[in-house]
């Protein structure tokens, strides 16, 4: 198939899923065309059957806000015609679905161009519920030829918030377990923990919904019981406040802020525990990455996370904001080696069996065929 993919090419779960989906589809023989405003961060442009088409948004003094959605729609139409795309697959409803709908309508006299929207989370749970965007988000979902959701929870939320009646197919996020895997040993951790301290890791875009400051508070609790070091990976609005809190709590020598990193698959397996204290996660991709890497997730019981983590079996979940309970779980894992081994082995196995690429990518291929077969 010739598939057009549009996503946010930045550091965010939806862009990562879209990019890795494109790479997996290309490996399976499909021609994949990324149509985005920048090269997606995890995309190697030299990969066979991967094509990249940049969306240029020209400015004009009259435009207070450059009309990205229109530039995207025009580029989608051009690429679809020039490369005879079979369909467009957009990740994150706003504004990608509307752009795809416009491209579809512009091309209608010449060819049929179905589009599929994959809902990732904040496009429904946060941005989509903003009164400025709610009606257009609902409209764009209803106009999509196919809609997928990355968890059952997000599907339920979409039906509840928008009153959507059309089919939403749940296709969970996936992981390449050859790329994300445990290290033979954690000797690389010495760069951050020269005294042999256990490593905790947090990876996010540091938006308030991630509760990044809780990681610093959890560390403070853990340090009362066992030596540990925290790696904070990523950047965003709460990075500064988290650094400030670490200074305030006198923890600077126990925390490393690493900023944005392109190869988290090299960093995550150095850690013993992943902290994901989020207020909300429709899936929690980074917890799946951790499970595949043999790292135990200590997370919050929110959104789609219980579909990923089985409490006490493949990780632990506590309530958002309950840093004492999350710290207790982390301490338990760091001080009981048998427990850590049991949880991480089960986590890796769950990642492979339930979320491995071999299991999930064919579901997208089947969905494409189903949508193309519809009149
Ligand atoms: O979490 C973010 O801020 C980024 C956001 C995105 O759309 O890029 O992540 C959402 O999509 C990810 C990939 O499907 C999911 O793993 C995240 O759980 C989801 N984030 C939220 O629901 C807050």
Coordinates of C-alpha atoms and ligand atoms in Angstrom, one line a residue:
X1 CA 0.0 0.0 0.0
X2 CA 1.0 3.7 -0.4
X3 CA 0.3 5.3 3.0
X4 CA 0.5 8.9 4.0
X5 CA 1.2 9.5 7.7
X6 CA 0.8 12.9 9.5
X7 CA 1.8 13.5 13.2
X8 CA 3.4 16.0 15.4
X9 CA 7.1 15.3 14.7
X10 CA 8.2 16.4 18.2
X11 CA 8.9 14.7 21.5
X12 CA 5.5 13.3 22.3
X13 CA 4.0 9.8 22.4
X14 CA 1.7 10.3 19.4
X15 CA 4.6 11.3 17.1
X16 CA 6.7 8.4 18.4
X17 CA 4.0 5.9 17.8
X18 CA 3.3 7.3 14.3
X19 CA 7.0 7.3 13.4
X20 CA 7.6 3.8 14.6
X21 CA 4.4 2.6 12.9
X22 CA 5.7 4.1 9.6
X23 CA 9.0 2.4 10.0
X24 CA 7.4 -1.0 10.7
X25 CA 5.0 -0.7 7.8
X26 CA 8.0 0.2 5.5
X27 CA 9.8 -2.9 6.8
X28 CA 6.7 -4.9 5.8
X29 CA 7.0 -3.6 2.2
X30 CA 4.6 -0.6 2.2
X31 CA 5.6 2.8 0.8
X32 CA 5.2 5.3 3.6
X33 CA 5.0 9.0 3.1
X34 CA 5.4 11.2 6.2
X35 CA 3.8 14.6 5.7
X36 CA 4.8 16.8 8.6
X37 CA 6.4 20.2 9.3
X38 CA 9.7 18.7 10.4
X39 CA 11.4 15.4 10.2
X40 CA 10.0 13.2 13.0
X41 CA 12.7 12.8 15.7
X42 CA 13.0 9.0 15.5
X43 CA 12.8 8.8 11.7
X44 CA 15.9 7.8 9.8
X45 CA 15.3 9.4 6.4
X46 CA 17.7 6.9 4.7
X47 CA 15.3 4.0 5.5
X48 CA 14.0 2.1 2.3
X49 CA 10.4 2.9 1.4
X50 CA 10.3 5.9 3.8
X51 CA 9.6 9.3 2.2
X52 CA 9.4 12.6 3.9
X53 CA 7.5 15.6 2.6
X54 CA 7.9 18.8 4.5
X55 CA 4.9 21.1 5.1
X56 CA 6.1 24.7 4.6
X57 CA 3.9 27.3 6.3
X58 CA 4.7 30.7 4.7
X59 CA 3.9 33.7 6.7
X60 CA 2.4 37.0 5.7
X61 CA 2.1 40.2 7.9
X62 CA -1.7 39.9 7.8
X63 CA -1.6 36.5 9.5
X64 CA -1.3 36.7 13.2
X65 CA -1.4 32.9 13.2
X66 CA 0.1 31.2 10.2
X67 CA -2.6 28.8 8.8
X68 CA -0.7 25.5 9.3
X69 CA -3.9 23.4 8.8
X70 CA -4.4 24.8 5.3
X71 CA -0.7 24.4 4.3
X72 CA -0.9 20.8 5.6
X73 CA -4.1 20.1 3.6
X74 CA -2.6 21.4 0.4
X75 CA 0.6 19.3 0.9
X76 CA -1.5 16.2 1.7
X77 CA -3.4 16.7 -1.5
X78 CA -0.2 17.2 -3.6
X79 CA 1.5 14.1 -2.1
X80 CA -1.6 11.9 -2.4
X81 CA -1.9 12.8 -6.1
X82 CA 1.8 12.6 -7.0
X83 CA 2.4 9.3 -5.2
X84 CA -1.0 7.8 -5.7
X85 CA -1.6 7.3 -1.9
X86 CA -4.2 4.7 -1.0
X87 CA -5.0 6.4 2.3
X88 CA -4.0 9.0 4.9
X89 CA -3.4 8.0 8.5
X90 CA -3.3 11.0 10.9
X91 CA -2.2 10.8 14.5
X92 CA -3.8 13.3 17.0
X93 CA -7.1 14.6 15.8
X94 CA -6.4 18.4 16.0
X95 CA -5.8 19.7 13.4
X96 CA -4.7 16.7 11.3
X97 CA -8.1 15.2 10.8
X98 CA -9.5 18.4 9.4
X99 CA -6.6 18.9 7.1
X100 CA -7.0 15.3 5.8
X101 CA -10.7 15.9 5.3
X102 CA -10.0 19.0 3.2
X103 CA -7.4 17.1 1.2
X104 CA -9.9 14.4 0.6
X105 CA -12.5 16.8 -0.6
X106 CA -10.1 18.7 -2.9
X107 CA -9.1 15.4 -4.5
X108 CA -12.6 13.9 -4.7
X109 CA -13.1 14.7 -8.5
X110 CA -9.9 12.8 -9.3
X111 CA -9.5 10.0 -6.7
X112 CA -10.9 8.5 -3.5
X113 CA -8.7 9.2 -0.5
X114 CA -9.9 7.7 2.8
X115 CA -8.4 8.9 6.0
X116 CA -8.0 7.3 9.4
X117 CA -7.6 9.2 12.6
X118 CA -5.8 7.7 15.6
X119 CA -6.7 9.3 18.9
X120 CA -3.9 9.4 21.4
X121 CA -5.1 11.1 24.5
X122 CA -4.8 14.8 25.1
X123 CA -6.5 15.4 21.7
X124 CA -9.6 14.0 23.5
X125 CA -9.0 14.4 27.3
X126 CA -7.5 17.9 27.3
X127 CA -7.4 19.9 24.1
X128 CA -10.4 18.4 22.5
X129 CA -12.6 19.3 25.4
X130 CA -11.6 23.0 25.3
X131 CA -14.8 24.8 24.1
X132 CA -12.8 26.4 21.2
X133 CA -12.0 23.0 19.8
X134 CA -14.7 20.6 21.0
X135 CA -17.1 21.0 18.0
X136 CA -14.4 20.7 15.4
X137 CA -12.8 17.7 17.1
X138 CA -16.2 15.9 17.1
X139 CA -16.8 16.9 13.5
X140 CA -13.4 15.7 12.4
X141 CA -13.8 12.3 14.2
X142 CA -17.2 11.8 12.6
X143 CA -15.9 12.7 9.1
X144 CA -13.0 10.2 9.4
X145 CA -13.3 7.0 7.3
X146 CA -11.8 5.1 10.2
X147 CA -11.0 5.9 13.8
X148 CA -8.7 4.0 16.1
X149 CA -7.9 4.6 19.8
X150 CA -4.8 3.5 21.7
X151 CA -6.8 2.1 24.6
X152 CA -10.3 1.0 25.7
X153 CA -10.3 3.8 28.2
X154 CA -9.7 6.5 25.6
X155 CA -12.4 4.9 23.4
X156 CA -14.9 5.1 26.3
X157 CA -13.8 8.7 27.0
X158 CA -14.3 9.7 23.3
X159 CA -17.8 8.2 23.3
X160 CA -18.7 9.9 26.6
X161 CA -17.3 13.4 25.7
X162 CA -18.3 13.6 22.0
X163 CA -21.3 11.2 21.9
X164 CA -19.6 9.5 18.9
X165 CA -21.7 6.5 17.6
X166 CA -19.4 5.3 14.8
X167 CA -17.0 2.4 15.3
X168 CA -13.8 3.1 17.1
X169 CA -11.3 0.3 16.8
X170 CA -8.9 -0.1 19.7
X171 CA -5.4 -0.8 18.5
X172 CA -3.0 -0.5 21.5
X173 CA 0.4 1.0 21.3
X174 CA 3.2 -1.4 20.5
X175 CA 6.9 -1.9 21.1
X176 CA 9.8 -3.3 19.2
X177 CA 11.3 -5.7 21.7
X178 CA 14.5 -6.1 19.7
X179 CA 15.2 -2.4 20.1
X180 CA 13.9 -2.0 23.6
X181 CA 15.5 -4.7 25.6
X182 CA 17.3 -5.3 28.9
X183 CA 21.1 -4.8 29.0
X184 CA 23.3 -7.7 29.9
X185 CA 24.4 -5.6 32.8
X186 CA 23.8 -2.1 34.1
X187 CA 27.5 -1.1 34.2
X188 CA 26.7 2.0 32.1
X189 CA 24.7 3.3 35.1
X190 CA 28.1 4.1 36.8
X191 CA 28.3 7.4 34.8
X192 CA 25.3 8.6 36.8
X193 CA 25.6 6.5 40.0
X194 CA 29.3 6.0 40.6
X195 CA 28.6 4.7 44.1
X196 CA 26.5 1.9 42.8
X197 CA 23.2 3.7 43.7
X198 CA 20.0 2.3 42.1
X199 CA 18.7 4.4 39.2
X200 CA 15.2 5.7 38.9
X201 CA 14.2 7.3 35.6
X202 CA 11.4 9.6 34.4
X203 CA 10.9 10.4 30.7
X204 CA 8.3 12.9 29.6
X205 CA 7.6 16.2 28.0
X206 CA 7.4 17.8 31.5
X207 CA 3.9 19.1 31.0
X208 CA 1.8 19.6 34.2
X209 CA -0.2 16.4 33.4
X210 CA 3.0 14.4 33.9
X211 CA 3.5 15.6 37.5
X212 CA 7.3 15.6 37.0
X213 CA 7.8 17.3 40.4
X214 CA 6.4 14.2 42.1
X215 CA 9.5 12.3 40.9
X216 CA 11.7 14.6 43.0
X217 CA 9.4 14.1 46.0
X218 CA 9.4 10.4 45.5
X219 CA 13.2 10.4 45.3
X220 CA 13.4 12.3 48.7
X221 CA 11.3 9.5 50.3
X222 CA 13.2 6.7 48.7
X223 CA 16.5 8.2 49.9
X224 CA 15.4 7.8 53.5
X225 CA 15.6 4.0 52.9
X226 CA 18.2 3.3 50.2
X227 CA 20.8 5.0 48.1
X228 CA 19.4 6.1 44.7
X229 CA 19.8 8.5 41.8
X230 CA 17.1 9.9 39.6
X231 CA 17.5 10.5 35.8
X232 CA 15.0 13.1 34.5
X233 CA 14.8 12.9 30.7
X234 CA 13.0 15.4 28.5
X235 CA 12.1 19.0 28.7
X236 CA 9.0 21.2 29.0
X237 CA 7.3 23.7 31.3
X238 CA 7.9 21.8 34.6
X239 CA 11.6 21.1 34.1
X240 CA 12.6 24.4 35.7
X241 CA 10.3 24.0 38.7
X242 CA 11.5 20.4 39.1
X243 CA 15.1 21.6 39.2
X244 CA 14.2 24.3 41.7
X245 CA 12.5 21.7 43.9
X246 CA 15.6 19.4 43.8
X247 CA 17.7 22.4 44.9
X248 CA 15.2 23.3 47.6
X249 CA 15.2 19.7 49.0
X250 CA 19.0 19.6 48.8
X251 CA 18.9 16.7 46.3
X252 CA 21.0 18.1 43.4
X253 CA 23.7 15.5 43.7
X254 CA 21.0 12.8 43.5
X255 CA 19.3 14.0 40.3
X256 CA 20.5 14.4 36.8
X257 CA 18.4 16.5 34.3
X258 CA 19.4 15.2 30.9
X259 CA 17.0 17.2 28.7
X260 CA 15.7 15.8 25.4
X261 CA 17.3 12.6 24.3
X262 CA 16.9 10.9 21.0
X263 CA 17.8 7.3 22.1
X264 CA 15.8 6.6 25.2
X265 CA 16.2 2.9 24.4
X266 CA 19.9 3.3 25.5
X267 CA 19.0 5.1 28.7
X268 CA 15.9 3.3 30.0
X269 CA 17.6 -0.1 30.5
X270 CA 20.2 1.5 32.8
X271 CA 17.5 2.1 35.4
X272 CA 15.8 -0.2 37.9
X273 CA 12.6 1.7 38.1
X274 CA 10.6 4.0 35.8
X275 CA 8.5 6.7 37.5
X276 CA 5.3 7.7 35.7
X277 CA 3.3 9.7 38.3
X278 CA 1.0 11.3 35.7
X279 CA -2.4 12.9 36.5
X280 CA -3.6 11.2 33.3
X281 CA -2.3 8.8 30.7
X282 CA -4.5 7.3 28.0
X283 CA -1.8 4.6 27.5
X284 CA 1.6 5.5 28.9
X285 CA 3.9 4.5 26.2
X286 CA 7.0 5.1 28.3
X287 CA 5.9 2.4 30.8
X288 CA 5.7 -0.1 27.9
X289 CA 9.2 0.9 26.8
X290 CA 10.4 0.4 30.4
X291 CA 8.7 -3.0 30.7
X292 CA 10.4 -4.2 27.4
X293 CA 13.7 -3.0 28.8
X294 CA 13.4 -5.0 32.0
X295 CA 12.7 -1.9 34.1
X296 CA 9.8 -1.9 36.7
X297 CA 7.2 0.8 36.3
X298 CA 5.8 2.6 39.3
X299 CA 2.9 4.5 37.9
X300 CA -0.5 6.0 38.6
X301 CA -3.8 4.2 38.3
X302 CA -5.3 6.5 35.6
X303 CA -6.8 6.3 32.1
X304 CA -5.5 3.3 30.1
X305 CA -2.6 2.5 32.4
X306 CA -4.4 -0.5 34.0
X307 CA -4.7 -2.0 30.5
X308 CA -0.9 -2.0 30.3
X309 CA 0.3 -2.7 33.9
X310 CA -1.1 -5.4 36.1
X311 CA -0.6 -4.2 39.6
X312 CA 1.8 -6.4 41.6
X313 CA 2.6 -8.5 38.5
X314 CA 4.2 -6.3 35.9
X315 CA 4.6 -3.1 37.9
X316 CA 2.8 -1.0 40.5
X317 CA 0.1 1.6 40.4
X318 CA -0.9 4.1 43.0
X319 CA -3.1 7.2 43.1
X320 CA -1.9 10.4 41.4
X321 CA -0.3 12.7 44.0
X322 CA 0.3 10.0 46.5
X323 CA 4.0 10.3 46.5
X324 CA 4.4 8.4 49.8
X325 CA 2.7 5.3 48.3
X326 CA 4.6 5.5 45.1
X327 CA 7.9 5.9 47.0
X328 CA 7.0 2.9 49.1
X329 CA 6.6 0.8 46.0
X330 CA 9.9 2.0 44.6
X331 CA 11.7 1.3 47.8
X332 CA 10.2 -2.2 47.9
X333 CA 11.4 -2.9 44.4
X334 CA 14.9 -1.5 45.1
X335 CA 15.4 -3.4 48.3
X336 CA 13.9 -6.8 47.3
X337 CA 15.9 -8.2 44.5
X338 CA 13.6 -11.3 44.0
X339 CA 10.6 -9.0 43.7
X340 CA 12.4 -6.8 41.2
X341 CA 13.4 -9.8 39.1
X342 CA 9.9 -11.3 39.2
X343 CA 8.2 -8.0 38.1
X344 CA 10.7 -7.1 35.4
X345 CA 10.6 -10.6 33.9
X346 CA 6.9 -10.6 33.8
X347 CA 6.9 -7.1 32.4
X348 CA 9.2 -8.0 29.5
X349 CA 7.1 -11.1 28.7
X350 CA 3.8 -9.0 28.8
X351 CA 5.4 -6.4 26.5
X352 CA 6.4 -9.1 24.0
X353 CA 3.2 -11.2 24.1
X354 CA 0.6 -8.5 24.2
X355 CA 2.2 -5.4 22.7
X356 CA 4.9 -6.7 20.4
X357 CA 5.1 -5.3 16.9
X358 CA 4.3 -8.7 15.4
X359 CA 1.0 -8.7 17.2
X360 CA 0.0 -5.0 16.7
X361 CA 1.2 -3.9 13.3
X362 CA -0.9 -6.5 11.4
X363 CA -4.0 -5.0 13.2
X364 CA -3.2 -1.7 11.5
X365 CA -2.7 -3.4 8.1
X366 CA -6.0 -5.2 8.5
X367 CA -7.8 -2.0 9.5
X368 CA -6.4 -0.2 6.4
X369 CA -7.8 -3.1 4.3
X370 CA -11.1 -2.9 6.0
X371 CA -11.4 0.9 5.4
X372 CA -10.3 0.6 1.8
X373 CA -12.9 -2.2 1.2
X374 CA -15.7 0.1 2.4
X375 CA -17.8 1.9 -0.2
Ligands
LIG1 O1 1.5 12.7 27.0 C1 1.7 13.6 26.2 O2 1.8 14.7 26.6 C2 1.9 13.4 24.8 C3 0.8 12.7 24.1 C4 0.9 12.8 22.7 O3 -0.2 12.8 22.1 O4 1.9 12.9 22.1 O5 0.7 11.4 24.6 C5 -0.5 10.7 24.5 O6 -0.2 9.7 23.5 C6 0.7 8.7 23.9 C7 1.0 7.7 22.7 O7 -0.2 7.1 22.2 C8 0.2 7.9 25.1 O8 1.1 6.9 25.4 C9 0.0 8.9 26.2 O9 -0.5 8.2 27.3 C10 -0.9 10.0 25.8 N1 -0.8 11.1 26.9 C11 -1.8 11.3 27.7 O10 -2.9 10.7 27.7 C12 -1.6 12.4 28.7

